[in-house]
């Protein structure tokens, strides 16, 4: 179990409180809807930050383990190990999920959404609005490491 589980619990509680407040309102709840969108983006970015840390550590572990090999493969892995800091998140994901292309392509789309939210201040598209389920999916991927 990682911090992602605690993040999911916190998100679920806060989202539920906002939903309860929306249901209580007899008038416009547009301000609460905007708060909910901001909450979604904030927890999406927090989830990614926590997941990126775990991805960095797992990629480093895999490269270190492979760098112990002898021969040409060992040389290549040692070269990669010396240059780990220069690897992007996407390259690290390639190392970890090279055998699971479905998960890898979904993470690539999610990372595009992350970049839009973090750098272009965009709200999340409708298909990724279930932040609780998405955080659970990340936790499941981490369990596969």
Short mmCIF file of C-alpha atoms in Angstrom, two decimals:
data_model
loop_
_atom_site.label_atom_id
_atom_site.label_comp_id
_atom_site.label_asym_id
_atom_site.label_seq_id
_atom_site.Cartn_x
_atom_site.Cartn_y
_atom_site.Cartn_z
CA UNK A 1 0.00 0.00 0.00
CA UNK A 2 1.35 3.44 -0.95
CA UNK A 3 0.48 7.06 -0.33
CA UNK A 4 -1.83 6.75 -3.32
CA UNK A 5 -4.27 4.88 -1.09
CA UNK A 6 -4.31 7.72 1.44
CA UNK A 7 -4.68 10.24 -1.38
CA UNK A 8 -7.65 8.29 -2.75
CA UNK A 9 -9.29 8.24 0.69
CA UNK A 10 -8.79 11.98 1.14
CA UNK A 11 -10.17 12.69 -2.33
CA UNK A 12 -13.22 10.48 -1.73
CA UNK A 13 -14.01 12.28 1.52
CA UNK A 14 -13.61 15.80 0.10
CA UNK A 15 -15.54 14.97 -3.08
CA UNK A 16 -18.35 13.50 -0.97
CA UNK A 17 -18.50 16.66 1.17
CA UNK A 18 -18.75 18.87 -1.91
CA UNK A 19 -21.41 16.59 -3.42
CA UNK A 20 -23.42 16.76 -0.19
CA UNK A 21 -23.21 20.55 -0.20
CA UNK A 22 -24.32 20.67 -3.86
CA UNK A 23 -27.35 18.51 -3.04
CA UNK A 24 -28.27 20.79 -0.09
CA UNK A 25 -28.31 23.92 -2.20
CA UNK A 26 -31.64 25.00 -3.53
CA UNK A 27 -30.11 27.62 -5.82
CA UNK A 28 -27.13 27.70 -8.07
CA UNK A 29 -24.20 25.48 -7.18
CA UNK A 30 -21.91 26.74 -9.93
CA UNK A 31 -19.28 27.88 -7.44
CA UNK A 32 -19.25 24.43 -5.84
CA UNK A 33 -18.99 22.82 -9.28
CA UNK A 34 -15.93 24.98 -9.96
CA UNK A 35 -14.49 23.93 -6.59
CA UNK A 36 -15.09 20.31 -7.53
CA UNK A 37 -13.28 20.78 -10.86
CA UNK A 38 -10.35 22.37 -9.02
CA UNK A 39 -10.36 19.54 -6.49
CA UNK A 40 -10.29 17.00 -9.34
CA UNK A 41 -7.33 18.69 -11.00
CA UNK A 42 -5.44 19.07 -7.71
CA UNK A 43 -5.84 15.41 -6.81
CA UNK A 44 -5.06 14.29 -10.36
CA UNK A 45 -1.78 16.19 -10.20
CA UNK A 46 -1.04 14.96 -6.67
CA UNK A 47 -1.69 11.38 -7.76
CA UNK A 48 0.67 11.82 -10.70
CA UNK A 49 3.36 13.32 -8.48
CA UNK A 50 3.16 10.37 -6.11
CA UNK A 51 3.06 7.88 -8.98
CA UNK A 52 6.05 9.55 -10.70
CA UNK A 53 8.12 9.14 -7.55
CA UNK A 54 7.30 5.43 -7.43
CA UNK A 55 8.01 5.10 -11.17
CA UNK A 56 11.38 6.78 -10.73
CA UNK A 57 12.34 4.42 -7.92
CA UNK A 58 11.10 1.30 -9.73
CA UNK A 59 12.88 2.22 -12.98
CA UNK A 60 16.11 2.82 -11.06
CA UNK A 61 15.76 -0.56 -9.35
CA UNK A 62 15.12 -2.38 -12.63
CA UNK A 63 18.05 -0.69 -14.35
CA UNK A 64 20.36 -1.40 -11.38
CA UNK A 65 19.37 -5.07 -11.38
CA UNK A 66 19.93 -5.40 -15.13
CA UNK A 67 23.24 -3.53 -14.93
CA UNK A 68 24.69 -6.54 -13.07
CA UNK A 69 24.54 -8.58 -16.28
CA UNK A 70 27.71 -9.49 -18.11
CA UNK A 71 28.47 -8.84 -21.73
CA UNK A 72 26.98 -6.29 -24.06
CA UNK A 73 23.62 -6.18 -22.26
CA UNK A 74 25.37 -5.36 -19.00
CA UNK A 75 27.30 -2.53 -20.66
CA UNK A 76 24.11 -1.07 -22.09
CA UNK A 77 22.29 -1.23 -18.74
CA UNK A 78 25.28 0.34 -16.94
CA UNK A 79 25.32 3.16 -19.47
CA UNK A 80 21.61 3.69 -18.86
CA UNK A 81 22.19 3.60 -15.10
CA UNK A 82 24.79 6.37 -15.40
CA UNK A 83 22.28 8.48 -17.34
CA UNK A 84 19.09 7.80 -15.34
CA UNK A 85 18.67 11.43 -14.31
CA UNK A 86 18.23 12.47 -17.92
CA UNK A 87 15.37 10.02 -18.55
CA UNK A 88 11.91 11.47 -18.90
CA UNK A 89 8.92 10.03 -17.08
CA UNK A 90 7.74 8.48 -20.33
CA UNK A 91 11.09 6.68 -20.83
CA UNK A 92 10.92 5.40 -17.26
CA UNK A 93 7.40 4.14 -17.95
CA UNK A 94 8.80 2.34 -21.02
CA UNK A 95 11.28 0.51 -18.79
CA UNK A 96 8.62 -0.60 -16.32
CA UNK A 97 5.69 -1.32 -18.65
CA UNK A 98 7.47 -2.58 -21.78
CA UNK A 99 5.59 -5.88 -21.51
CA UNK A 100 2.17 -4.28 -20.87
CA UNK A 101 1.51 -2.03 -23.86
CA UNK A 102 -2.12 -1.46 -22.91
CA UNK A 103 -1.17 0.00 -19.53
CA UNK A 104 1.69 1.91 -21.12
CA UNK A 105 -0.55 3.58 -23.73
CA UNK A 106 -3.16 4.47 -21.10
CA UNK A 107 -0.45 6.05 -18.95
CA UNK A 108 0.77 7.99 -21.98
CA UNK A 109 -2.73 9.47 -22.48
CA UNK A 110 -3.00 10.18 -18.75
CA UNK A 111 0.37 11.94 -18.84
CA UNK A 112 -0.84 14.15 -21.68
CA UNK A 113 -3.85 15.10 -19.53
CA UNK A 114 -1.48 15.76 -16.63
CA UNK A 115 0.63 18.07 -18.78
CA UNK A 116 -2.44 19.98 -19.97
CA UNK A 117 -3.68 20.42 -16.40
CA UNK A 118 -0.29 21.32 -14.94
CA UNK A 119 1.03 23.59 -17.66
CA UNK A 120 -2.00 24.90 -19.55
CA UNK A 121 -4.36 25.19 -16.54
CA UNK A 122 -6.96 23.04 -18.29
CA UNK A 123 -9.73 21.18 -16.52
CA UNK A 124 -9.85 17.44 -16.80
CA UNK A 125 -11.70 15.92 -19.75
CA UNK A 126 -14.90 14.06 -18.90
CA UNK A 127 -13.39 10.62 -19.49
CA UNK A 128 -10.90 11.05 -16.61
CA UNK A 129 -13.17 12.77 -14.12
CA UNK A 130 -13.55 9.70 -11.90
CA UNK A 131 -10.45 10.56 -9.90
CA UNK A 132 -11.15 7.96 -7.25
CA UNK A 133 -11.19 5.14 -9.80
CA UNK A 134 -8.11 6.58 -11.51
CA UNK A 135 -6.16 6.71 -8.24
CA UNK A 136 -7.21 3.12 -7.58
CA UNK A 137 -5.94 2.16 -11.04
CA UNK A 138 -2.56 3.75 -10.28
CA UNK A 139 -2.36 1.79 -7.02
CA UNK A 140 -3.09 -1.41 -8.95
CA UNK A 141 -0.29 -0.61 -11.41
CA UNK A 142 2.13 0.03 -8.54
CA UNK A 143 1.20 -3.35 -7.05
CA UNK A 144 2.34 -4.95 -10.35
CA UNK A 145 5.85 -3.47 -10.08
#
